[in-house]
XYZ file of N, CA and C in Angstrom:
840
model
N 81.161 122.310 88.249
C 80.257 123.003 87.199
C 80.907 122.818 85.845
N 80.534 122.203 85.276
C 81.306 122.918 84.075
C 80.717 124.129 82.666
N 81.904 124.705 82.290
C 81.761 125.522 81.882
C 80.738 125.863 81.222
N 79.933 124.758 80.250
C 78.701 125.033 79.626
C 77.505 126.034 80.272
N 77.686 125.025 82.016
C 76.124 125.730 82.763
C 76.913 127.441 82.779
N 78.082 127.594 83.380
C 78.218 128.449 83.330
C 78.250 129.735 82.845
N 78.565 130.031 81.037
C 77.983 129.961 79.965
C 75.905 130.059 80.475
N 75.624 129.414 80.290
C 74.649 129.313 80.202
C 73.952 130.222 81.580
N 74.963 130.302 82.963
C 74.175 131.345 83.976
C 74.657 131.995 83.369
N 75.244 132.864 81.914
C 75.775 134.585 81.942
C 74.507 134.666 81.080
N 74.276 133.612 80.537
C 73.112 134.300 79.616
C 71.839 134.600 80.726
N 71.578 133.529 81.338
C 70.272 134.166 82.127
C 70.626 135.349 83.431
N 71.922 135.950 83.401
C 72.261 136.577 83.699
C 72.143 138.185 82.810
N 72.678 138.190 81.796
C 72.266 139.196 80.050
C 70.873 138.669 79.918
N 70.013 138.213 80.454
C 68.712 138.661 79.969
C 68.053 138.665 81.444
N 68.142 138.387 82.856
C 67.438 139.647 83.694
C 67.873 140.708 83.350
N 68.967 141.280 83.130
C 69.301 142.891 82.976
C 69.300 143.908 81.233
N 68.665 142.436 80.901
C 68.118 142.834 79.231
C 66.671 143.563 79.377
N 66.014 142.659 80.909
C 64.472 142.534 81.269
C 64.052 144.078 81.837
N 65.340 144.337 83.067
C 65.311 145.281 84.003
C 65.299 146.594 83.083
N 66.275 146.205 82.133
C 66.293 147.396 81.409
C 64.848 147.673 80.665
N 64.434 147.229 80.245
C 63.201 146.614 78.749
C 61.871 147.301 80.273
N 62.056 147.164 81.473
C 61.055 147.529 82.122
C 61.509 148.981 82.549
N 62.939 149.646 83.030
C 63.364 150.962 83.470
C 62.654 151.752 82.477
N 62.634 151.543 80.658
C 62.476 152.586 79.798
C 60.207 151.809 79.490
N 59.740 150.868 79.977
C 58.500 150.880 79.706
C 57.892 151.748 80.700
N 57.953 151.745 82.143
C 57.533 151.727 82.924
C 57.166 152.682 83.874
N 56.416 153.344 84.468
C 56.217 154.632 85.250
C 56.931 153.854 86.518
N 57.979 155.046 87.409
C 57.457 156.510 86.978
C 58.923 156.326 86.475
N 59.964 155.899 85.887
C 60.588 156.086 84.596
C 60.055 156.594 83.953
N 58.920 156.259 83.138
C 59.005 156.553 81.802
C 58.304 157.475 81.121
N 58.337 158.465 81.759
C 57.719 159.771 81.658
C 59.385 159.842 81.139
N 60.308 160.295 82.056
C 61.480 160.450 82.017
C 62.268 160.261 80.494
N 62.254 159.110 80.675
C 63.262 158.281 79.460
C 62.139 158.941 78.414
N 61.078 159.269 77.877
C 60.704 159.864 77.077
C 61.111 160.880 76.760
N 61.651 161.974 78.159
C 62.017 163.627 77.551
C 63.516 163.302 76.658
N 64.514 162.236 77.124
C 65.527 161.622 76.387
C 65.518 161.120 75.019
N 64.048 160.117 74.417
C 64.204 159.380 73.704
C 65.016 160.337 72.739
N 66.090 158.922 71.719
C 66.055 159.515 70.548
C 67.596 160.337 70.832
N 68.069 160.076 72.061
C 69.484 161.164 72.097
C 70.777 160.841 71.639
N 71.507 161.548 71.175
C 72.490 161.173 70.571
C 73.390 160.864 70.890
N 73.869 159.406 71.244
C 74.804 159.521 72.167
C 75.884 158.076 71.290
N 75.744 157.945 70.169
C 76.707 157.355 69.599
C 78.080 157.462 70.010
N 78.986 158.607 70.059
C 80.075 158.371 70.035
C 80.145 158.232 71.652
N 79.842 158.250 72.637
C 80.107 157.993 73.877
C 80.041 155.937 74.212
N 78.820 155.654 73.279
C 78.625 153.927 73.284
C 79.881 153.677 72.315
N 80.717 154.401 71.779
C 81.382 153.817 71.212
C 82.604 154.031 71.650
N 82.697 155.192 72.826
C 83.702 155.162 73.359
C 84.063 154.063 74.623
N 82.330 154.147 75.226
C 82.851 152.960 76.201
C 83.022 151.473 75.840
N 82.101 151.527 74.819
C 82.694 150.217 73.622
C 84.033 150.145 73.693
N 85.020 151.085 73.269
C 86.226 150.612 72.893
C 86.723 150.552 73.899
N 86.782 151.138 75.645
C 87.217 151.048 76.398
C 87.233 149.681 76.784
N 85.884 149.652 76.541
C 85.945 147.532 77.734
C 86.692 146.442 76.685
N 87.020 147.282 75.520
C 87.549 146.372 74.747
C 89.280 146.161 74.928
N 89.465 147.940 75.573
C 91.122 147.361 75.834
C 91.034 147.395 77.178
N 90.266 147.238 77.945
C 90.370 146.225 79.248
C 90.411 145.176 79.242
N 89.368 144.397 78.205
C 90.123 142.853 77.952
C 91.302 142.490 76.981
N 91.574 143.548 76.665
C 92.698 142.685 75.614
C 93.998 143.142 76.732
N 94.264 144.274 77.750
C 95.083 144.152 78.939
C 94.708 142.829 79.668
N 93.828 142.126 80.023
C 93.372 140.415 80.427
C 94.035 140.255 79.847
N 93.765 140.320 78.340
C 94.337 138.830 77.633
C 96.163 139.082 77.707
N 96.052 139.992 77.771
C 97.857 140.364 77.393
C 98.533 139.349 78.207
N 97.993 140.141 79.326
C 98.416 139.482 80.800
C 98.423 137.680 81.013
N 97.050 137.296 80.333
C 97.279 136.103 80.400
C 98.080 135.108 79.452
N 98.305 135.669 78.331
C 99.368 135.155 76.921
C 100.939 135.147 77.820
N 101.257 136.307 78.832
C 102.686 135.902 79.207
C 102.897 135.593 80.200
N 101.575 135.379 81.074
C 101.318 134.515 81.886
C 101.228 132.824 81.620
N 100.899 132.393 80.362
C 101.334 130.867 80.112
C 102.251 131.304 79.073
N 103.401 132.275 78.601
C 104.769 132.131 77.697
C 104.958 131.471 78.786
N 105.289 132.360 80.566
C 105.741 131.680 81.300
C 106.610 130.709 82.002
N 104.530 130.348 81.961
C 104.651 129.412 82.444
C 105.058 127.779 81.219
N 104.476 127.410 80.039
C 105.216 126.940 79.518
C 106.925 126.691 79.189
N 107.552 128.006 79.100
C 109.373 128.184 79.042
C 109.529 127.105 80.596
N 108.773 127.088 81.904
C 109.003 126.896 83.111
C 109.127 125.392 82.965
N 107.800 124.995 82.904
C 108.304 123.092 82.170
C 109.029 123.023 81.026
N 109.158 123.513 80.198
C 110.106 123.239 79.500
C 111.745 123.126 79.923
N 111.797 124.221 81.133
C 113.655 124.455 81.501
C 113.253 123.125 82.456
N 112.412 123.092 82.713
C 112.331 121.813 84.356
C 112.899 120.447 84.165
N 111.947 120.642 83.009
C 111.774 118.771 82.303
C 113.302 119.202 81.725
N 114.312 120.076 81.114
C 115.798 119.381 80.581
C 116.019 119.176 81.853
N 116.444 120.152 82.696
C 117.351 120.130 84.598
C 116.837 118.695 83.988
N 115.551 117.979 84.342
C 115.774 116.458 85.201
C 116.506 115.529 84.321
N 116.071 115.806 82.871
C 116.760 115.461 81.594
C 118.310 115.023 82.501
N 119.163 116.038 82.624
C 120.468 117.032 82.467
C 120.738 115.905 83.978
N 120.093 115.871 84.976
C 120.528 114.904 86.477
C 120.903 113.753 85.781
N 119.316 113.574 85.315
C 119.547 111.859 84.902
C 120.476 111.310 84.039
N 120.794 112.108 83.482
C 122.240 111.160 81.901
C 123.575 111.375 83.468
N 123.465 112.850 84.077
C 124.688 112.719 84.012
C 124.448 110.842 85.585
N 123.805 111.197 85.911
C 122.803 110.073 86.959
C 123.558 108.588 86.529
N 123.647 108.428 85.529
C 123.429 107.378 84.706
C 125.425 106.888 84.966
N 126.236 107.732 84.969
C 127.567 107.834 84.720
C 128.154 107.581 85.890
N 127.597 107.851 87.406
C 128.049 108.113 87.914
C 128.288 106.311 89.132
N 128.896 106.795 89.066
C 129.118 105.030 90.483
C 127.862 104.805 91.200
N 127.358 103.120 91.067
C 126.383 102.850 91.509
C 125.535 103.871 92.594
N 126.578 103.705 93.657
C 125.987 103.717 94.789
C 125.179 105.325 95.322
N 126.048 105.773 94.323
C 125.353 107.037 94.253
C 124.541 107.378 92.604
N 124.545 106.693 91.827
C 123.727 107.769 89.980
C 122.696 106.857 91.047
N 122.548 105.099 90.535
C 121.257 104.055 91.381
C 120.472 104.628 92.399
N 120.581 106.163 93.295
C 120.017 106.281 94.639
C 119.493 108.072 93.640
N 120.214 108.313 93.021
C 119.685 109.846 92.128
C 118.887 109.415 91.432
N 118.846 108.742 90.233
C 117.847 108.456 89.508
C 116.397 108.265 89.915
N 116.310 106.899 91.323
C 115.208 107.337 91.394
C 114.631 107.830 92.691
N 115.417 109.194 92.967
C 114.925 110.559 93.313
C 113.980 111.303 91.849
N 114.870 111.022 91.215
C 114.244 111.756 89.922
C 113.504 111.088 89.854
N 113.557 110.196 90.190
C 112.038 109.997 89.292
C 110.650 109.952 89.926
N 110.791 109.589 91.170
C 109.528 110.282 92.218
C 109.673 111.496 92.190
N 110.345 112.539 91.900
C 110.379 114.231 91.860
C 108.847 113.609 90.953
N 109.687 113.461 89.348
C 108.871 113.283 88.730
C 107.558 113.224 88.205
N 106.834 111.847 89.411
C 106.243 110.969 89.599
C 104.800 112.376 90.090
N 105.518 112.514 90.794
C 105.084 113.814 92.180
C 104.863 114.805 91.367
N 104.788 115.370 90.244
C 105.080 116.820 89.118
C 103.577 116.260 88.316
N 103.284 115.101 88.234
C 102.489 114.499 87.318
C 101.519 113.655 88.200
N 101.265 113.141 88.869
C 100.168 112.764 89.362
C 99.582 113.258 90.577
N 100.199 114.416 91.171
C 99.654 115.431 92.796
C 100.064 116.717 92.570
N 101.006 117.222 91.733
C 101.155 118.476 91.613
C 100.445 118.828 91.056
N 100.193 118.890 89.855
C 99.511 118.784 88.548
C 97.724 118.914 88.710
N 97.603 117.850 89.657
C 96.011 117.996 89.870
C 95.731 118.921 90.546
N 96.373 119.311 91.829
C 96.719 120.681 92.583
C 96.874 122.014 91.220
N 97.234 122.041 90.681
C 97.974 123.322 89.504
C 96.885 124.083 89.142
N 96.281 122.756 88.012
C 94.869 122.643 86.866
C 93.992 123.422 88.201
N 93.473 123.435 90.130
C 92.669 123.359 90.131
C 93.297 125.165 90.881
N 93.725 125.358 91.082
C 94.987 126.724 91.990
C 94.943 126.620 93.115
N 95.101 125.663 93.701
C 94.845 125.389 95.108
C 96.082 126.331 95.928
N 95.356 127.204 97.372
C 96.571 128.354 97.136
C 97.635 127.535 98.266
N 98.044 126.366 99.017
C 98.878 126.080 99.464
C 99.792 125.271 98.920
N 100.035 125.621 97.752
C 101.164 124.372 97.055
C 102.270 124.482 97.279
N 102.472 125.993 97.544
C 104.110 126.470 97.873
C 104.825 126.134 99.647
N 103.385 125.708 100.325
C 103.618 125.338 101.413
C 103.848 123.882 101.871
N 102.661 123.197 101.090
C 101.639 121.919 101.300
C 103.005 120.915 101.864
N 103.252 119.803 102.930
C 104.371 118.932 102.892
C 103.811 117.869 101.665
N 103.093 117.958 101.501
C 102.479 116.906 99.972
C 102.986 116.931 98.683
N 102.442 116.915 97.257
C 103.214 117.291 96.613
C 104.748 116.671 96.714
N 105.173 117.263 95.248
C 106.995 118.109 95.023
C 108.213 117.703 95.872
N 107.248 118.689 96.834
C 108.082 119.317 98.195
C 108.856 118.442 98.375
N 108.580 117.339 98.820
C 108.960 116.501 99.717
C 110.316 115.450 98.629
N 110.132 115.419 97.843
C 110.879 114.878 96.992
C 112.075 115.620 96.542
N 111.677 116.761 96.252
C 112.946 117.888 95.834
C 113.487 118.032 98.003
N 113.308 118.139 98.321
C 113.971 118.126 99.153
C 114.882 117.036 99.667
N 114.236 115.525 98.996
C 115.681 114.573 99.552
C 116.396 114.845 98.608
N 115.386 114.727 96.808
C 116.852 115.412 96.114
C 118.681 116.267 96.252
N 117.794 117.216 96.989
C 118.815 118.695 96.964
C 119.480 117.564 98.528
N 118.894 117.313 99.451
C 119.550 116.398 100.286
C 120.674 115.388 100.061
N 119.914 114.214 99.406
C 121.324 113.498 98.074
C 122.637 114.050 98.163
N 122.452 115.389 96.800
C 123.195 116.087 96.324
C 123.956 116.126 97.100
N 123.959 117.284 99.001
C 125.087 117.829 99.230
C 125.308 116.564 100.445
N 125.108 115.595 100.398
C 125.915 114.744 101.162
C 126.929 113.706 100.363
N 125.962 113.821 98.921
C 127.544 113.017 98.260
C 128.603 113.903 97.189
N 128.589 115.084 97.286
C 129.093 116.512 97.337
C 130.640 115.137 96.464
N 131.501 114.388 97.645
C 132.557 114.046 97.663
C 132.729 112.670 96.441
N 131.290 112.088 96.033
C 131.615 110.640 95.895
C 131.024 110.855 94.274
N 131.055 112.426 93.573
C 130.889 112.452 92.380
C 132.052 112.723 91.752
N 132.617 112.360 92.309
C 134.780 112.135 91.154
C 135.214 113.303 90.892
N 134.370 114.099 90.609
C 134.977 115.348 89.795
C 134.615 116.625 90.047
N 135.018 117.218 91.092
C 134.480 118.469 91.337
C 133.886 119.800 89.989
N 134.118 119.802 88.926
C 132.812 120.348 87.876
C 131.552 119.270 87.617
N 131.571 118.181 87.827
C 130.470 117.295 88.380
C 129.450 117.932 89.266
N 130.039 118.085 90.697
C 129.675 118.071 91.918
C 128.998 119.764 91.768
N 129.987 120.818 91.397
C 129.389 122.343 90.766
C 128.209 121.606 89.984
N 128.140 121.262 88.526
C 126.770 120.477 88.376
C 125.321 120.797 88.875
N 125.829 119.504 89.912
C 124.940 119.048 90.713
C 124.392 120.086 91.446
N 125.071 121.337 91.819
C 124.561 121.615 92.825
C 124.053 122.801 92.040
N 124.192 122.878 91.154
C 123.656 124.513 90.013
C 122.120 123.837 89.648
N 121.891 122.700 89.592
C 120.712 121.762 88.555
C 119.592 121.803 89.726
N 120.312 121.641 91.109
C 119.219 121.278 92.059
C 118.629 122.897 92.642
N 119.259 123.787 92.776
C 118.857 125.106 92.791
C 118.105 125.257 91.883
N 118.521 124.954 90.336
C 117.142 125.367 89.737
C 116.458 125.021 89.282
N 116.004 123.701 90.034
C 115.413 122.643 89.790
C 114.386 123.454 91.374
N 115.053 123.466 92.328
C 113.789 124.247 92.782
C 112.798 125.587 93.348
N 113.637 126.318 92.440
C 113.492 127.132 91.712
C 112.296 127.065 90.697
N 112.391 126.017 89.499
C 111.804 126.095 88.512
C 110.559 125.550 89.276
N 110.557 124.463 90.087
C 108.709 123.913 91.037
C 107.998 125.819 91.327
N 108.970 126.212 91.964
C 107.811 127.410 93.143
C 107.708 128.578 92.134
N 108.533 128.725 91.172
C 107.952 129.314 89.779
C 106.955 128.797 89.288
N 106.720 127.867 88.716
C 105.418 126.597 88.695
C 104.214 126.557 89.428
N 104.515 126.774 90.474
C 103.561 126.606 91.334
C 102.671 128.567 91.642
N 103.680 129.100 91.921
C 103.389 130.089 92.186
C 102.433 130.785 90.817
N 102.989 130.181 89.533
C 102.258 130.721 88.159
C 100.802 130.131 87.905
N 100.341 128.901 88.822
C 99.017 128.124 88.622
C 98.191 129.243 89.696
N 98.908 129.836 90.429
C 97.694 130.578 91.333
C 97.465 132.102 90.825
N 98.457 132.392 89.843
C 98.247 133.816 89.418
C 96.616 133.807 88.697
N 96.087 135.321 89.105
C 95.029 135.860 89.153
C 95.221 136.758 88.162
N 93.880 137.465 87.852
C 94.367 139.056 87.181
C 93.475 139.787 88.316
N 93.623 141.091 89.121
C 93.683 142.035 90.019
C 91.923 141.743 90.183
N 91.582 142.128 91.495
C 90.150 142.776 91.197
C 89.854 144.288 90.554
N 90.803 145.001 90.674
C 90.721 146.005 89.596
C 90.207 145.490 88.413
N 91.471 145.108 87.312
C 91.605 145.280 86.383
C 89.522 144.620 85.889
N 89.206 143.695 86.498
C 88.095 142.752 86.714
C 86.552 143.735 86.475
N 86.826 144.928 88.202
C 86.050 145.407 88.187
C 85.942 146.929 87.218
N 87.145 147.158 86.913
C 87.223 147.964 85.464
C 86.524 147.809 84.724
N 86.206 146.755 84.012
C 86.033 145.723 82.654
C 84.338 146.132 82.775
N 84.080 145.574 84.438
C 82.469 145.720 84.640
C 82.232 147.198 84.368
N 82.565 147.907 84.999
C 82.348 149.131 84.618
C 82.209 150.164 83.758
N 83.393 149.410 82.431
C 82.744 149.747 81.065
C 81.831 149.436 80.274
N 81.400 147.678 80.952
C 80.748 147.492 80.463
C 79.487 148.135 80.851
N 79.158 148.550 81.877
C 77.747 149.271 82.933
C 77.640 150.397 81.920
N 78.758 151.132 81.939
C 78.166 152.690 81.193
C 77.232 152.582 79.931
N 78.453 151.636 79.154
C 78.043 151.199 78.054
C 76.279 150.625 78.008
N 76.392 150.242 79.039
C 75.143 149.595 78.990
C 73.903 150.354 79.341
N 74.057 151.846 79.738
C 73.202 153.283 80.145
C 72.872 153.635 78.914
N 74.423 153.883 78.442
C 74.124 154.430 76.423
C 73.274 153.725 75.645
N 73.442 152.480 76.257
C 71.857 151.417 75.282
C 70.812 152.508 76.080
N 70.036 151.984 76.811
C 69.040 152.712 77.171
C 69.000 153.984 76.777
N 70.135 155.056 77.234
C 69.441 156.249 76.572
C 69.160 156.715 74.817
N 70.295 155.921 74.934
C 69.526 155.533 73.187
C 68.804 154.827 72.333
N 68.210 153.996 73.266
C 67.267 153.370 72.565
C 65.731 153.901 73.584
N 66.194 154.704 74.339
C 64.609 154.213 75.127
C 63.481 154.521 74.331
N 62.496 155.238 73.118
C 62.056 154.965 72.855
C 61.458 153.694 71.852
N 62.069 152.777 71.741
C 62.487 151.385 71.586
C 62.973 150.418 72.446
N 61.842 150.161 73.260
C 61.812 149.380 74.167
C 62.395 147.925 73.699
N 62.133 147.148 72.494
C 62.670 145.899 72.628
C 63.622 145.764 71.734
N 63.717 147.140 70.466
C 65.115 147.331 70.565
C 66.823 146.957 71.337
N 66.096 147.910 72.901
C 66.995 148.082 73.928
C 66.638 146.525 74.359
N 65.433 146.197 74.529
C 66.171 144.514 74.621
C 66.915 143.648 74.255
N 67.068 143.434 72.988
C 67.679 142.798 72.222
C 69.476 143.114 72.417
N 69.147 144.852 72.244
C 70.756 144.964 72.206
C 71.202 144.913 73.534
N 71.134 145.021 74.320
C 71.409 145.217 75.340
C 71.903 143.486 76.300
N 70.884 142.573 75.836
C 71.725 140.546 75.952
C 72.387 140.859 75.657
N 72.445 140.911 74.282
C 73.843 140.593 73.067
C 75.259 141.155 73.979
N 75.092 142.640 74.077
C 76.376 142.954 74.439
C 76.315 142.707 76.041
N 76.009 142.717 76.835
C 75.654 141.890 78.351
C 76.367 140.945 78.430
N 76.009 140.088 77.038
C 75.871 138.651 76.935
C 77.419 138.096 76.438
N 78.320 139.205 75.016
C 79.169 138.607 74.984
C 80.024 139.535 75.628
N 79.799 140.231 77.299
C 80.863 141.063 77.097
C 81.245 140.106 78.649
N 79.983 139.856 79.182
C 80.732 139.004 80.532
C 81.248 137.666 80.669
N 81.201 137.185 79.053
C 81.694 136.035 78.692
C 82.610 136.618 78.621
N 83.185 137.213 77.856
C 84.592 137.243 76.901
C 85.182 137.577 79.052
N 84.510 138.268 79.730
C 85.501 138.276 80.659
C 85.812 137.308 81.576
N 84.553 136.756 81.813
C 84.679 134.894 82.200
C 85.914 134.037 81.622
N 85.897 134.268 79.851
C 86.866 133.513 79.804
C 87.844 133.540 79.849
N 88.598 135.382 80.252
C 89.663 135.797 80.084
C 90.044 134.984 81.709
N 89.444 135.419 82.702
C 89.298 134.757 83.862
C 89.701 133.560 84.602
N 88.327 132.521 83.753
C 89.340 130.890 83.791
C 90.397 130.637 82.499
N 91.266 131.302 82.120
C 92.261 131.276 81.085
C 93.377 131.756 81.678
N 93.529 131.661 82.335
C 94.354 132.755 83.446
C 95.699 131.699 84.776
N 94.781 130.809 84.913
C 95.659 129.442 85.365
C 95.757 128.575 84.201
N 97.888 129.000 83.480
C 97.913 128.300 82.633
C 97.441 126.762 82.176
N 97.328 126.092 83.387
C 97.177 124.796 83.793
C 96.016 124.540 83.794
N 94.894 124.740 83.897
C 93.867 124.763 83.958
C 92.986 124.950 82.517
N 91.684 126.059 82.981
C 90.885 126.554 81.604
C 89.919 125.769 80.903
N 90.315 126.180 79.712
C 89.863 125.699 78.783
C 90.545 124.949 77.268
N 91.941 125.355 78.037
C 93.247 125.177 76.750
C 94.168 125.843 78.215
N 94.629 124.665 78.614
C 95.600 124.343 79.704
C 97.128 124.067 78.881
N 97.899 123.996 79.474
C 99.037 123.747 78.662
C 99.822 121.670 79.044
N 99.898 121.386 78.161
C 100.198 119.764 77.978
C 101.089 119.933 79.179
N 100.949 118.513 79.677
C 102.452 118.202 80.719
C 103.351 117.489 80.351
N 103.017 117.375 78.629
C 103.942 116.019 78.461
C 104.825 116.144 78.532
N 105.805 117.733 78.164
C 107.197 117.948 79.064
C 107.737 117.037 79.563
N 106.739 116.975 81.113
C 107.809 116.777 82.061
C 107.163 114.680 82.379
N 105.879 114.772 81.266
C 105.639 113.271 81.097
C 106.591 112.830 80.252
N 107.730 113.430 78.946
C 108.966 112.642 78.321
C 109.853 112.608 79.274
N 109.949 113.534 80.702
C 110.968 113.360 81.311
C 111.486 111.969 82.132
N 109.561 112.382 82.364
C 109.703 110.811 83.297
C 110.127 109.590 83.067
N 108.987 109.569 81.176
C 109.617 108.133 81.370
C 111.091 108.323 80.381
N 111.949 109.219 80.090
C 113.458 109.483 80.198
C 113.951 108.313 80.955
N 113.951 109.230 82.037
C 114.206 108.583 83.256
C 114.433 107.104 83.697
N 113.244 106.708 83.931
C 112.804 105.558 83.753
C 114.171 104.872 82.247
N 114.305 104.967 81.609
C 114.215 104.290 80.411
C 116.262 104.211 81.071
N 116.786 105.538 81.351
C 117.624 105.474 81.300
C 118.343 104.806 83.128
N 116.896 104.890 83.873
C 116.965 103.551 85.065
C 117.515 101.958 84.332
N 116.585 102.085 83.572
C 116.248 100.273 83.150
C 117.954 100.717 82.527
N 117.975 101.097 81.255
C 119.525 101.111 80.417
C 121.143 101.065 81.840
N 120.939 101.708 82.953
C 121.874 101.404 83.243
C 121.909 100.504 84.840
N 120.950 99.694 84.616
C 120.680 98.159 85.184
C 121.585 97.048 84.206
N 120.821 97.500 83.590
C 121.140 96.587 82.300
C 123.062 96.185 82.498
N 123.171 97.692 82.201
C 125.192 97.426 81.673
C 125.429 96.951 83.258
N 125.137 97.572 84.777
C 125.475 97.162 85.490
C 125.426 95.460 85.465
N 124.454 94.754 85.467
C 124.526 93.774 85.217
C 125.281 93.216 84.336
N 125.664 93.570 83.082
C 126.172 92.859 81.865
C 128.210 93.094 82.830
N 127.925 94.047 82.633
C 129.365 94.718 83.452
C 129.591 95.569 84.516
N 129.929 95.044 85.845
C 129.325 95.958 86.629
C 130.823 95.771 86.603
N 132.189 95.917 86.662
C 132.893 96.473 86.588
C 133.355 97.699 86.057
N 132.114 97.764 84.991
C 132.315 99.521 83.760
C 131.129 100.751 84.854
N 131.153 100.025 86.039
C 130.350 101.122 87.147
C 131.367 101.083 88.504
N 132.426 100.663 88.519
C 132.847 100.953 89.884
C 133.143 101.760 90.125
N 133.049 102.545 91.474
C 133.893 103.830 91.792
C 135.531 104.314 91.312
N 135.405 105.186 90.765
C 137.216 105.523 89.707
C 137.865 106.049 91.481
N 138.769 105.491 90.917
C 139.666 105.738 91.803
C 140.049 107.314 92.350
N 139.900 107.636 93.829
C 140.500 108.738 94.155
C 141.655 109.271 94.129
N 141.763 110.498 93.556
C 143.202 111.510 93.462
C 143.814 111.633 94.240
N 144.622 111.162 94.380
C 146.218 111.527 95.815
C 146.058 112.969 95.632
């Protein structure tokens, strides 16, 4: 369902609530009681209720901002590690570097083509599913651990081990951030303050049903629309303003360029990429 239809649904819901408020103050048995409280001065209470509603929405937006920043930083770090491992793989012996390059390319493609659609939909089984990038990162990890003695230098081996560990951690963090949602308590609190404000509107406009209808309609529509907007923005990879996958796409393209460059160098100068002599 498109966001446009959902916002229309919120408008219909707002009209329904406004109509209920209108009938409440213009029909018996509540009409007599409402006349007795008509014109009550509750502007201060109304302002307080509205302020509390705005604060609750502000807290939710702050959560959205923090999650979005974490997701952006995680994506940039993951892309940088892929490029770094690719640059190291180019300078490794061909029987080690070429398979590692292929594994890195397969991982980046899996992130773009398999992980990303599931992240946009906040799939709950991403961290445990055997599909997506999980088999690829396991293959990279197993390959690096099995080829430590062929990297040519202890520092390179240590760097690759550290990079693999960070890649696994960043992948999990990226997937977990896509499943973030505001707590039920925070959303319920916002709806509770919205209800309080509507009740105050009913008291202050009891003698003016048409004004009450208009005020309730606008207030409920704007408030619920704001809450819904916060909800759909909580997934940084989906919603109305998703984070771009450009960093991973750029890293994937860079890995493929490095792989083609490595193949060209291998064809032109096979001796240059031969395995370095082992130290005695």
